[in-house]
PDB file of C-alpha atoms in Angstrom:
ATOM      1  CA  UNK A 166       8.705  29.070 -17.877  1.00 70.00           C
ATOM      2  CA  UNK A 167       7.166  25.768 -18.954  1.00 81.00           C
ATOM      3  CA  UNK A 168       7.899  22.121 -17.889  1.00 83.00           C
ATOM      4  CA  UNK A 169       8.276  21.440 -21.295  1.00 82.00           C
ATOM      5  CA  UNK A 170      11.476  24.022 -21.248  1.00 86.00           C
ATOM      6  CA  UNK A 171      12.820  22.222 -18.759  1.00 88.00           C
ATOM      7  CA  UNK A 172      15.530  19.481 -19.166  1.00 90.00           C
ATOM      8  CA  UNK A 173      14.534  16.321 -18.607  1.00 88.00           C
ATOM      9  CA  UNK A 174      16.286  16.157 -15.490  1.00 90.00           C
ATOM     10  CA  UNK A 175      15.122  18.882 -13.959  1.00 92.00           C
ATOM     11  CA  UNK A 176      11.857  17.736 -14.810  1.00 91.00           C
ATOM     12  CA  UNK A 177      12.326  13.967 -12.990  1.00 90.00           C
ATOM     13  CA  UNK A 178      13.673  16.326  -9.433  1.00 93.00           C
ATOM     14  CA  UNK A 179      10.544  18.256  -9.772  1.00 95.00           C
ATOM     15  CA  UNK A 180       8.356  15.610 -10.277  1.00 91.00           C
ATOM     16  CA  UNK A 181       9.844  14.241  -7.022  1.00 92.00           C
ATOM     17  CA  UNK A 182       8.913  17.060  -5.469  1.00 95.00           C
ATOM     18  CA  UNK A 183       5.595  16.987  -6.732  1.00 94.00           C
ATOM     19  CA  UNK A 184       5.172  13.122  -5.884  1.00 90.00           C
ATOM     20  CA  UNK A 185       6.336  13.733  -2.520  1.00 91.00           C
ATOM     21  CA  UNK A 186       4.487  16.610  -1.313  1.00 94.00           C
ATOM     22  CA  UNK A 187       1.257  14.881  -2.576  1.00 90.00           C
ATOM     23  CA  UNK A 188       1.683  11.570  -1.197  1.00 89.00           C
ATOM     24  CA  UNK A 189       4.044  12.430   2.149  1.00 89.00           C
ATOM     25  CA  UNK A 190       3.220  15.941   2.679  1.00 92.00           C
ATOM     26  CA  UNK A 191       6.482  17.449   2.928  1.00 94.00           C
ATOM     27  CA  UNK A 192       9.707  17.041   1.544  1.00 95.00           C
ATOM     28  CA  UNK A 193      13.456  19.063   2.113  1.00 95.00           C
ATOM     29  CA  UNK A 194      15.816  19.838   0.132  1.00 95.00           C
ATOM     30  CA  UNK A 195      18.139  17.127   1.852  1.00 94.00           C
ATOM     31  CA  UNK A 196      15.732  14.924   0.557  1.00 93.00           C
ATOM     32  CA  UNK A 197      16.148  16.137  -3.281  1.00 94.00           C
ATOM     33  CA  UNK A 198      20.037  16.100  -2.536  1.00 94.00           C
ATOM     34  CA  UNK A 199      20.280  12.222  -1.430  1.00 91.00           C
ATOM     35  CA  UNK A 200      18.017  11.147  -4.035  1.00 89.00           C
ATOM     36  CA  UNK A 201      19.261  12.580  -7.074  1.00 91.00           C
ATOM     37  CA  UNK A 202      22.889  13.301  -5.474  1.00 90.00           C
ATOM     38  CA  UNK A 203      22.814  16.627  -6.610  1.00 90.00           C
ATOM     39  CA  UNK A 204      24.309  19.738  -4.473  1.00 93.00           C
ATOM     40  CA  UNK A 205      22.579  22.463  -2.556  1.00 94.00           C
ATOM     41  CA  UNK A 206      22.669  24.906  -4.726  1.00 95.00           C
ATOM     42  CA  UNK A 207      20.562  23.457  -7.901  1.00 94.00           C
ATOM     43  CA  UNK A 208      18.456  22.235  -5.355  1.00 94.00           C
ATOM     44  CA  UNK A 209      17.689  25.449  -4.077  1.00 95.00           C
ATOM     45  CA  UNK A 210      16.877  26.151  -7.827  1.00 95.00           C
ATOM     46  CA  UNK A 211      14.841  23.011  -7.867  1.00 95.00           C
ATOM     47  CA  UNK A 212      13.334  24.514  -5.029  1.00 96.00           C
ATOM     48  CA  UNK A 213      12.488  27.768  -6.722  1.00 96.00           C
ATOM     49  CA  UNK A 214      11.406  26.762 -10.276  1.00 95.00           C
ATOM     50  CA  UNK A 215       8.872  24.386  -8.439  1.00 96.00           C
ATOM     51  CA  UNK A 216       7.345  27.466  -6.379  1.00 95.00           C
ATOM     52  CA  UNK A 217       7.658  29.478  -9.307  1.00 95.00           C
ATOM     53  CA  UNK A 218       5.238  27.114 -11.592  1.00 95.00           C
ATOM     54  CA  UNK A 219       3.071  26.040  -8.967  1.00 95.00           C
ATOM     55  CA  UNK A 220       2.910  29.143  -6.147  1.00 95.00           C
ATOM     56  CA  UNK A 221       0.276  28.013  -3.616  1.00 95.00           C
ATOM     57  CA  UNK A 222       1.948  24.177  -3.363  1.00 96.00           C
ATOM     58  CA  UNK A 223       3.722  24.187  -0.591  1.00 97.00           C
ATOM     59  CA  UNK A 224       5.130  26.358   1.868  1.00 96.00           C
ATOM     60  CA  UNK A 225       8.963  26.582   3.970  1.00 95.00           C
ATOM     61  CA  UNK A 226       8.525  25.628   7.527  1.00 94.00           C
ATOM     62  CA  UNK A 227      11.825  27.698   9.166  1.00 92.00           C
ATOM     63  CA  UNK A 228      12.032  25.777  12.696  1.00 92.00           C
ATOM     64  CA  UNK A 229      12.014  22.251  10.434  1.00 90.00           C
ATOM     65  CA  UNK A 230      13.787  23.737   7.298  1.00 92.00           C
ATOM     66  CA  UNK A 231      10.778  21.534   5.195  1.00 95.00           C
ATOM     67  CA  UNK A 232       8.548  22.214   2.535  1.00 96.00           C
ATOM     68  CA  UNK A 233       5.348  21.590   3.512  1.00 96.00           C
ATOM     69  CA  UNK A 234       1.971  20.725   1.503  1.00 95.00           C
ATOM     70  CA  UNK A 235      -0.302  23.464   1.372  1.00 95.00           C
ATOM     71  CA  UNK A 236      -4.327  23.058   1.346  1.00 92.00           C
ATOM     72  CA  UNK A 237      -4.757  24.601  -2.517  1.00 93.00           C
ATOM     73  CA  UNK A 238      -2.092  21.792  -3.726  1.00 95.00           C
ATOM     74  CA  UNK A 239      -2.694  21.218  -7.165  1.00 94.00           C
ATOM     75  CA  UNK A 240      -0.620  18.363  -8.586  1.00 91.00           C
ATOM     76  CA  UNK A 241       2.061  19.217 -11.804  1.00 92.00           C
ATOM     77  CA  UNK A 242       2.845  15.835 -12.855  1.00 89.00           C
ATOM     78  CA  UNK A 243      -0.183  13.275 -13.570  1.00 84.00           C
ATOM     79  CA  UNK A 244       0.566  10.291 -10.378  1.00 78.00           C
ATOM     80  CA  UNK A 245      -0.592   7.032 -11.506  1.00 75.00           C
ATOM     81  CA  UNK A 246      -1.787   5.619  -7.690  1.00 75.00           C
ATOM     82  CA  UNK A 247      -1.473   2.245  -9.050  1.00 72.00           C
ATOM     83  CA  UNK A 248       2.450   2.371 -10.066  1.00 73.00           C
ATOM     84  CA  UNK A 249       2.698   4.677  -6.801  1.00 75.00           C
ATOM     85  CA  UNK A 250       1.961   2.087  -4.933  1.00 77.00           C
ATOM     86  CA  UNK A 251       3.472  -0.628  -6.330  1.00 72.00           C
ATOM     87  CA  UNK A 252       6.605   1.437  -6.478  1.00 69.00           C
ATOM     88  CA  UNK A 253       6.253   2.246  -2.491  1.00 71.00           C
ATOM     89  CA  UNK A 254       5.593  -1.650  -2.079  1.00 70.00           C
ATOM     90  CA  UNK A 255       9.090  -2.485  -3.406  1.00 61.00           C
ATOM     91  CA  UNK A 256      11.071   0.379  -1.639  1.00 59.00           C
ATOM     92  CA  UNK A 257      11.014   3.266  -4.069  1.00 52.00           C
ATOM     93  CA  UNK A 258       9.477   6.200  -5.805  1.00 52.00           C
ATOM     94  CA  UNK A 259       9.933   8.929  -7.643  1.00 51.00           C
ATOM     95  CA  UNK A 260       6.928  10.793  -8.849  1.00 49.00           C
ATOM     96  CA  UNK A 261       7.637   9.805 -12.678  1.00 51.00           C
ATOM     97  CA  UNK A 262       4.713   7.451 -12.716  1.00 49.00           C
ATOM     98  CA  UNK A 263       3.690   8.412 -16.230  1.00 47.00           C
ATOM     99  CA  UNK A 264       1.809   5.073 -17.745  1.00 48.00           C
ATOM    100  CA  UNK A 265       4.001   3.474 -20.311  1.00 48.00           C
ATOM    101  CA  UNK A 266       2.941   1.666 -23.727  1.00 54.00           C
ATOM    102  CA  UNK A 267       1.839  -1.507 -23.126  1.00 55.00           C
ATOM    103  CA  UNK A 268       4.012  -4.642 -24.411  1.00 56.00           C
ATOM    104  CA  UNK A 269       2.999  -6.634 -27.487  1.00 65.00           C
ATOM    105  CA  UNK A 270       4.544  -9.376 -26.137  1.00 61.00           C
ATOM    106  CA  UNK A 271       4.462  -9.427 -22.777  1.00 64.00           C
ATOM    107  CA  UNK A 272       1.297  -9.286 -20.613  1.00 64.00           C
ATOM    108  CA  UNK A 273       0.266  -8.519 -17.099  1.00 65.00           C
ATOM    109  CA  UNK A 274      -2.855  -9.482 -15.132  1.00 71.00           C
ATOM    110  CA  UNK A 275      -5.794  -7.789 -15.943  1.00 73.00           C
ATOM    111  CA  UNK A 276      -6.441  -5.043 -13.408  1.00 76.00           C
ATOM    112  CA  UNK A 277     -10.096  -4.319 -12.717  1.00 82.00           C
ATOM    113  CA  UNK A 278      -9.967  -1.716  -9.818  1.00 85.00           C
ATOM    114  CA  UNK A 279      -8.206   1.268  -9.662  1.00 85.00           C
ATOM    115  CA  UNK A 280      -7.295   3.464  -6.975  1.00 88.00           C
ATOM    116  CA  UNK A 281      -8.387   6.837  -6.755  1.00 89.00           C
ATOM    117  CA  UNK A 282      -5.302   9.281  -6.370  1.00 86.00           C
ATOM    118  CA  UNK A 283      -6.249  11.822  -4.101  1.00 90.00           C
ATOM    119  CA  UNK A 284      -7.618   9.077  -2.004  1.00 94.00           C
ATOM    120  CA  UNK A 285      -4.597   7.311  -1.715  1.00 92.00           C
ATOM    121  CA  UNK A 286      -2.519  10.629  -1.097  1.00 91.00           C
ATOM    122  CA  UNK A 287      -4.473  11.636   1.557  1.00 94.00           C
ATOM    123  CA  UNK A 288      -4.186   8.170   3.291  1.00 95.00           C
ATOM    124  CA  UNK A 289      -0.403   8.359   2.344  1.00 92.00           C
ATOM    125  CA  UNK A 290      -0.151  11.837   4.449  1.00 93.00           C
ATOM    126  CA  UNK A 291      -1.759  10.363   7.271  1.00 95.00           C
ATOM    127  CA  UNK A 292       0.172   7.539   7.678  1.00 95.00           C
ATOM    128  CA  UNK A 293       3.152   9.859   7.733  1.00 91.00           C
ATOM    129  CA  UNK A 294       2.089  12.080   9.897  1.00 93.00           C
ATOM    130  CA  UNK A 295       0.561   9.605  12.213  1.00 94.00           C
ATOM    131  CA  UNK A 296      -2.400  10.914  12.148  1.00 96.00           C
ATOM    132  CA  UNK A 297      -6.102   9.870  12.252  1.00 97.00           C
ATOM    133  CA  UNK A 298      -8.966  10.633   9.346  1.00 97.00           C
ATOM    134  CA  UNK A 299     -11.951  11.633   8.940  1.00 97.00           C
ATOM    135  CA  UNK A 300     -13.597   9.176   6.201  1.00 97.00           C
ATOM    136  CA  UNK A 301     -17.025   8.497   4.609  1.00 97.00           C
ATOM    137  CA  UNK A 302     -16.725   4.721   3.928  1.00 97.00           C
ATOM    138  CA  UNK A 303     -19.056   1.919   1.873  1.00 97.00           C
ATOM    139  CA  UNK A 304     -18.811  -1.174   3.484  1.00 94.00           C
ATOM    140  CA  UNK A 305     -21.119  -4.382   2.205  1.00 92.00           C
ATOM    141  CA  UNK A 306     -22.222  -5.058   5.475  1.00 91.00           C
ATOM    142  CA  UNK A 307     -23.406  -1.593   7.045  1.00 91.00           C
ATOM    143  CA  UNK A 308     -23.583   0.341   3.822  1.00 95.00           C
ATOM    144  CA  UNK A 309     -22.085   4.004   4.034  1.00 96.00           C
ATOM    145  CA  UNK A 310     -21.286   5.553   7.264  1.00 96.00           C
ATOM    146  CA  UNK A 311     -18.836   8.289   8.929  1.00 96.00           C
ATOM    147  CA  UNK A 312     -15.772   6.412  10.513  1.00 96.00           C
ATOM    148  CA  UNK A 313     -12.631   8.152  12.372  1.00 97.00           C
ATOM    149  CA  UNK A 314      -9.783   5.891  11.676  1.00 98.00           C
ATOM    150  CA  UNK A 315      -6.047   5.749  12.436  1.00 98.00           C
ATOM    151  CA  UNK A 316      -4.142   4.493   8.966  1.00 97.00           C
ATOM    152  CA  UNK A 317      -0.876   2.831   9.282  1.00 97.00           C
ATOM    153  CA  UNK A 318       0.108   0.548   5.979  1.00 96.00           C
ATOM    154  CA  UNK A 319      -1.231   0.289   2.773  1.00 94.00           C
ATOM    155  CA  UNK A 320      -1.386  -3.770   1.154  1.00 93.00           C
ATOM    156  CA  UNK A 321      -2.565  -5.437  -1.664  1.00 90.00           C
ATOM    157  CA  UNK A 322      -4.160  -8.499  -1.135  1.00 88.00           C
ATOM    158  CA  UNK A 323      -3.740  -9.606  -4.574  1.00 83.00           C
ATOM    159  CA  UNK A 324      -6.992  -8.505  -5.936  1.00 85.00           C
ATOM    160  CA  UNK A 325      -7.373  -4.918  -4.206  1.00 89.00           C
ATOM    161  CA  UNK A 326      -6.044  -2.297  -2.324  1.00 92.00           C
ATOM    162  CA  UNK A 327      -6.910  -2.025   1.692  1.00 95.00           C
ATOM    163  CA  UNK A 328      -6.040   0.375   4.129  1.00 97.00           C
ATOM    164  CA  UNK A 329      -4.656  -1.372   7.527  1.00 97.00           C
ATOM    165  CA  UNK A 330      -6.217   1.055  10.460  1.00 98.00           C
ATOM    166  CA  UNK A 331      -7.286   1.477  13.579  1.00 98.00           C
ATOM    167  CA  UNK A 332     -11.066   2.187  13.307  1.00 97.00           C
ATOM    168  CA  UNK A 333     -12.523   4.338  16.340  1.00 97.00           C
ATOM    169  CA  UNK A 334     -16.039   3.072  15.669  1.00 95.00           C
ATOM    170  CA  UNK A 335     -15.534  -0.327  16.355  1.00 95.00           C
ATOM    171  CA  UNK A 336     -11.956   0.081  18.386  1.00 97.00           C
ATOM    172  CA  UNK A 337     -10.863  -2.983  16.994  1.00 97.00           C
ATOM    173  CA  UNK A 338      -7.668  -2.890  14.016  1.00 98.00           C
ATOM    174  CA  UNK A 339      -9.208  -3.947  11.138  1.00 97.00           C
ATOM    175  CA  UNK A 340      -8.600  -3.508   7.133  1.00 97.00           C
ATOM    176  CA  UNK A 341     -10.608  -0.708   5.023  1.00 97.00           C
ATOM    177  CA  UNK A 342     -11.001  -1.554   1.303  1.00 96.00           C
ATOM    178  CA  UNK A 343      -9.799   1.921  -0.109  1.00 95.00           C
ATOM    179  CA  UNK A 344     -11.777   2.226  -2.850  1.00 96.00           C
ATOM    180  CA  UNK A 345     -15.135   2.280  -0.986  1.00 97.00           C
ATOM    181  CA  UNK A 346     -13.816   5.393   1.332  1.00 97.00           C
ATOM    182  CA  UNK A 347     -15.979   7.900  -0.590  1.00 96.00           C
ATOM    183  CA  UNK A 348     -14.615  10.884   1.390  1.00 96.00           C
ATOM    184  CA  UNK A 349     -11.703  12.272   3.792  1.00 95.00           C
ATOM    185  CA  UNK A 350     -12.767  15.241   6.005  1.00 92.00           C
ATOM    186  CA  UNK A 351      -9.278  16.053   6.868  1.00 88.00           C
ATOM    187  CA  UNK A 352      -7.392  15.048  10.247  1.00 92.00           C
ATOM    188  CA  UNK A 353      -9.415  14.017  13.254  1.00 92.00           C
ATOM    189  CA  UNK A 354      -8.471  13.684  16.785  1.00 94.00           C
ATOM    190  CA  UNK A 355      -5.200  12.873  18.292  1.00 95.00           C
ATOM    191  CA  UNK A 356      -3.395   9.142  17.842  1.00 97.00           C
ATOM    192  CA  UNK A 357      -2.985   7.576  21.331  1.00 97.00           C
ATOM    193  CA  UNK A 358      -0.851   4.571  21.664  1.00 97.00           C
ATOM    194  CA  UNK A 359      -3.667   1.798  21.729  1.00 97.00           C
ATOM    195  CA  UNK A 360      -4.173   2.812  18.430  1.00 98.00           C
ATOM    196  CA  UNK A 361      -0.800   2.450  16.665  1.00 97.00           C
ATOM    197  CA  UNK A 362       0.589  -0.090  14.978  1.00 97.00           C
ATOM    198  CA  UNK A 363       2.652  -1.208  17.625  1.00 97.00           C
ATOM    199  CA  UNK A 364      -0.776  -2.182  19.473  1.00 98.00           C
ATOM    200  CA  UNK A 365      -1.761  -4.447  16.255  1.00 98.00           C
ATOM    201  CA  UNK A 366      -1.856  -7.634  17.498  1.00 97.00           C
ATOM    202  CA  UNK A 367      -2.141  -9.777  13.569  1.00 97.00           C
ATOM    203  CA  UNK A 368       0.273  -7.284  12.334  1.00 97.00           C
ATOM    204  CA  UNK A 369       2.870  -7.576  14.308  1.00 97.00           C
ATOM    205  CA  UNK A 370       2.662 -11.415  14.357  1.00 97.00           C
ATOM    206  CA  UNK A 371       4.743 -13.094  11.767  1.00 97.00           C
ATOM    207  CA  UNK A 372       3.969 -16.786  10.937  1.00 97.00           C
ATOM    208  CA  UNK A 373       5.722 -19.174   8.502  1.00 98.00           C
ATOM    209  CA  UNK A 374       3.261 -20.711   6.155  1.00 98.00           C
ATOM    210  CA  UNK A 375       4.570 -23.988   5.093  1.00 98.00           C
ATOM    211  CA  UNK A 376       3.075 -24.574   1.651  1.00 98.00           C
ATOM    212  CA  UNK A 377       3.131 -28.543  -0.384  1.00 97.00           C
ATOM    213  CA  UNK A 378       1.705 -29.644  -3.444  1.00 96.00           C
ATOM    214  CA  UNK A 379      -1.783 -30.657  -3.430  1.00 95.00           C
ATOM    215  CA  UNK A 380      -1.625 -34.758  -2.325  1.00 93.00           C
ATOM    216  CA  UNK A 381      -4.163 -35.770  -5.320  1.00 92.00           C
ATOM    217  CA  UNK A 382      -1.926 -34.464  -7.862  1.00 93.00           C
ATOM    218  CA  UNK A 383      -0.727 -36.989 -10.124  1.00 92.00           C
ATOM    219  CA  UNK A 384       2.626 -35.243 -10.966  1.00 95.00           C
ATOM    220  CA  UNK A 385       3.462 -32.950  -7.914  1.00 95.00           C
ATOM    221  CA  UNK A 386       6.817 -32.234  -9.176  1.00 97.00           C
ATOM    222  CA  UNK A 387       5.438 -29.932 -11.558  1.00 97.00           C
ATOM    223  CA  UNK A 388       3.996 -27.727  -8.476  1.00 96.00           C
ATOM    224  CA  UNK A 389       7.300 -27.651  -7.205  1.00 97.00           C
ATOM    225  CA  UNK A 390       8.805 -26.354  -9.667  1.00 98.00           C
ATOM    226  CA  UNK A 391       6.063 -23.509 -10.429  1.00 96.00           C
ATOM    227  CA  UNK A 392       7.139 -22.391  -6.927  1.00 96.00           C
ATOM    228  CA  UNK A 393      10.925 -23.276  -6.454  1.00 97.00           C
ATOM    229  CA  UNK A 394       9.915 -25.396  -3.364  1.00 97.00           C
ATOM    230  CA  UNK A 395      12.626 -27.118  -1.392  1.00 96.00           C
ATOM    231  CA  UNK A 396      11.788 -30.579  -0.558  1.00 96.00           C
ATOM    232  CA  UNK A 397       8.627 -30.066  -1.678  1.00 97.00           C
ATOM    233  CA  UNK A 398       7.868 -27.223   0.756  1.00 98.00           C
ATOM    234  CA  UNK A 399       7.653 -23.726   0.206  1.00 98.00           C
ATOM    235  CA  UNK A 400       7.689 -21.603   3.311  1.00 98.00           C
ATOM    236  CA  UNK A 401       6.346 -18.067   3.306  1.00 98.00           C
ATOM    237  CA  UNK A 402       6.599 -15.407   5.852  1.00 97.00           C
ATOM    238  CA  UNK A 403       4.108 -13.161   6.368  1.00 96.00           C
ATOM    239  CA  UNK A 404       1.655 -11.301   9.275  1.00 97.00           C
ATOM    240  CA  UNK A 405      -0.982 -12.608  10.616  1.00 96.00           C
ATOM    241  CA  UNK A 406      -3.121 -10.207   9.065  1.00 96.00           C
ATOM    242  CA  UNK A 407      -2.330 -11.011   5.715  1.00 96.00           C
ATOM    243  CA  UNK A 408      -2.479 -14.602   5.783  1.00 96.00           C
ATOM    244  CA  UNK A 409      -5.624 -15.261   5.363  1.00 95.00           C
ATOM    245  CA  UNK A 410      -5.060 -13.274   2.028  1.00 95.00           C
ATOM    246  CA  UNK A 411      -2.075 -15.341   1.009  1.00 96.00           C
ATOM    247  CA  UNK A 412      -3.850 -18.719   1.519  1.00 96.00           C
ATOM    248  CA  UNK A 413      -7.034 -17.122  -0.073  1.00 94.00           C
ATOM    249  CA  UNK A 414      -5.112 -15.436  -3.509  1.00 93.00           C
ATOM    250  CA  UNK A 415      -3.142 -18.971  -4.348  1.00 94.00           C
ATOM    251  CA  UNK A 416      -6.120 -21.454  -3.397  1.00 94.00           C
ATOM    252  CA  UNK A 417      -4.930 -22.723  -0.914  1.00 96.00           C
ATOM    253  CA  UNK A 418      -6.569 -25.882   0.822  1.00 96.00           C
ATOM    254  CA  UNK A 419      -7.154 -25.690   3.945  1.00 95.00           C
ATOM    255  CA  UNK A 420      -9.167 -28.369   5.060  1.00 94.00           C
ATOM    256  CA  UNK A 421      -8.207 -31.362   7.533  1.00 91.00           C
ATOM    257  CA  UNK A 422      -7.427 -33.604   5.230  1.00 88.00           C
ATOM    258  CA  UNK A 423      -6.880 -32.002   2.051  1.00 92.00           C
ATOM    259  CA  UNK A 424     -10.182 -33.132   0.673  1.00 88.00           C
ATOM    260  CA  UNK A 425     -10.496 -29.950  -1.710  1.00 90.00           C
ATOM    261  CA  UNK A 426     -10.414 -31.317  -5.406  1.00 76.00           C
ATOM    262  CA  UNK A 427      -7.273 -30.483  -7.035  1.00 62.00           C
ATOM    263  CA  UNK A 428      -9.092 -28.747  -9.882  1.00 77.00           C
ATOM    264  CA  UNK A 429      -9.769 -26.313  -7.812  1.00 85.00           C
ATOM    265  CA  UNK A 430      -6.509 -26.167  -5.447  1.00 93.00           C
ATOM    266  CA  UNK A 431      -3.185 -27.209  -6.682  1.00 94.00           C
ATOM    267  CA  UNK A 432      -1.423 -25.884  -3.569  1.00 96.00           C
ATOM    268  CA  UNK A 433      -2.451 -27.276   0.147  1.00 96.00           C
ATOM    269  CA  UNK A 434      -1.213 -25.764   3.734  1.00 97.00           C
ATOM    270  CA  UNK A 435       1.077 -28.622   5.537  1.00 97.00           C
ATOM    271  CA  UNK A 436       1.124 -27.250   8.911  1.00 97.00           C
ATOM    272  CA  UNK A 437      -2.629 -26.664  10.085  1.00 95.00           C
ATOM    273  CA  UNK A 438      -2.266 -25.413  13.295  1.00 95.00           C
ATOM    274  CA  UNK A 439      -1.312 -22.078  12.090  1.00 95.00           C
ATOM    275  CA  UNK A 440      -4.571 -21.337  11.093  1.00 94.00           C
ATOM    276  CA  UNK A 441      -5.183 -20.842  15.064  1.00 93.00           C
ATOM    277  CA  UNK A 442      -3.198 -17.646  15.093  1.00 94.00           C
ATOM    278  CA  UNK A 443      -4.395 -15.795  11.652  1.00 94.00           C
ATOM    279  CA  UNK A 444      -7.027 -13.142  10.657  1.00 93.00           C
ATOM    280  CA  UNK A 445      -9.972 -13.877   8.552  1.00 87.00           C
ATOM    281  CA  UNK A 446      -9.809 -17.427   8.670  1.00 87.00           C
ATOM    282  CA  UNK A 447     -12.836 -17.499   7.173  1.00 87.00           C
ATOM    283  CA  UNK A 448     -11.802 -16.404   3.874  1.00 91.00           C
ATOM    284  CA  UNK A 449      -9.459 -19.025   3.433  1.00 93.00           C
ATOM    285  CA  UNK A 450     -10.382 -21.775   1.450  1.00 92.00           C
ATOM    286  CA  UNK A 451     -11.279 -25.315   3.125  1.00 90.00           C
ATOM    287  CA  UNK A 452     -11.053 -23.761   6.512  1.00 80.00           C
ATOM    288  CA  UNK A 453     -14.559 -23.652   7.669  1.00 65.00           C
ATOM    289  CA  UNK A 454     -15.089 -27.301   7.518  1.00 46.00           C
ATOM    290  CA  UNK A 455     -12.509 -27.454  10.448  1.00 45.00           C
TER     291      UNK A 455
END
């Protein structure tokens, strides 16, 4: 049989499948039942059409009752990484990340870097499997060189995708842009605890970022409004390692005294002192004339 026999709903549960043996790994048929809140039997079917179109995909683990990815996966459903990972960003997926007709009417941000897929799957796996990796990585710096790192989130920092990892060479936490890992060699050694997430020093710190309208605007109000501020303060939560980011995306100025010109920042940061406690404060704007 075909896919394109297939109803269309049988098609979404194996595409779910599909998207989550290539991006987690492994997947049960619990997992098929609580997100499509179908019964055992038809997933069991589920289960079987999948092996029966695509044989050397995964493989039953007894002792776990879990469908595991096998090394010969070959993916049946075309997984836009982009929409994957915007998806995963906002608390769901589903494998149907088919690219839709654009609007003629409404318009998104240009997007001028794009993930590649079996990149991002692989990093996916890892992260679920708390695992290290084996990469060949392109950084602007040292140029290419073989890196063992331990992945554990994925973030967009408004322009790009980076990996948030461990990295053995330098054993320091740091962020790898994912687009410049040329290569994954497969798992390396063993995760020890220094090297989780838990150990992450700017990831597990949260800071409030209290955001005002830039003083030299004439009409601030207008500021406030673009960003629903209360008072005329916006306040934004995030981890230290993704301030610098935050402040860096919106323009933020940083400076002592707000001295950036307002053509250039319409945003400024009211409560300095938390640039003390946040990664790459060197990106952000205004900040090295502190």
């Amino acid at each position: 049989m075909q896919l394109e026999e297939l109803s269309h709903g049988q098609r979404q549960r194996l595409a779910f499948i599909d998207f989550s043996l290539q991006y987690f790994g492994e997947i049960s048929r619990q997992d098929l039942i609580s997100r499509f809140a179908t019964g055992l039997a038809a997933a069991t079917r589920d289960f079987a059409m999948y092996r029966e179109l695509a044989p050397d995909n995964m493989q039953l683990v007894h002792q776990t009752k879990r469908y595991h990815r096998q090394p010969g996966f070959k993916a049946l459903f075309p997984h836009d990484p982009a929409v994957i990972l915007h998806g995963l960003a906002q608390g769901f997926g589903d494998g149907l990340s088919h690219p839709k007709n654009p609007s003629d009417i409404c318009f998104d941000a240009v997007a001028l870097i794009h993930p590649e897929p079996e990149i991002v799957a692989a990093v996916m796996r890892a992260i679920q499997a708390n695992a290290s990796l084996k990469v060949r990585y392109v950084s602007t710096s040292s140029g290419e060189t073989r890196r063992e790192i331990v992945p554990h989130a994925l973030v967009n920092n408004g322009q790009r995708w980076h990996v948030r990892a461990y990295d053995r060479l330098n054993q320091q936490f740091t962020d790898f842009v994912i687009n410049r890992i040329k290569s994954i060699g497969g798992f390396g050694e063993p995760v020890v605890q220094h090297e989780r997430s838990e150990a992450d020093a700017h990831w597990q710190r949260m800071l409030c970022l209290k955001l005002i309208p830039h003083p030299s605007l004439k009409y601030p109000e207008a500021i406030e409004l673009d960003y629903g501020m209360q008072n005329g303060v916006l306040d934004v939560r995030c981890r230290g390692a993704l301030a610098g980011y935050l402040l860096r995306q919106w323009s933020v100025d940083c400076s002592p005294r707000h001295q950036i010109s307002s053509g250039v920042c319409q945003l400024a940061l009211q409560n300095l002192e938390i640039l003390r406690e946040i990664e790459h404060s060197s990106i952000v704007p205004g900040a090295q004339s502190r």
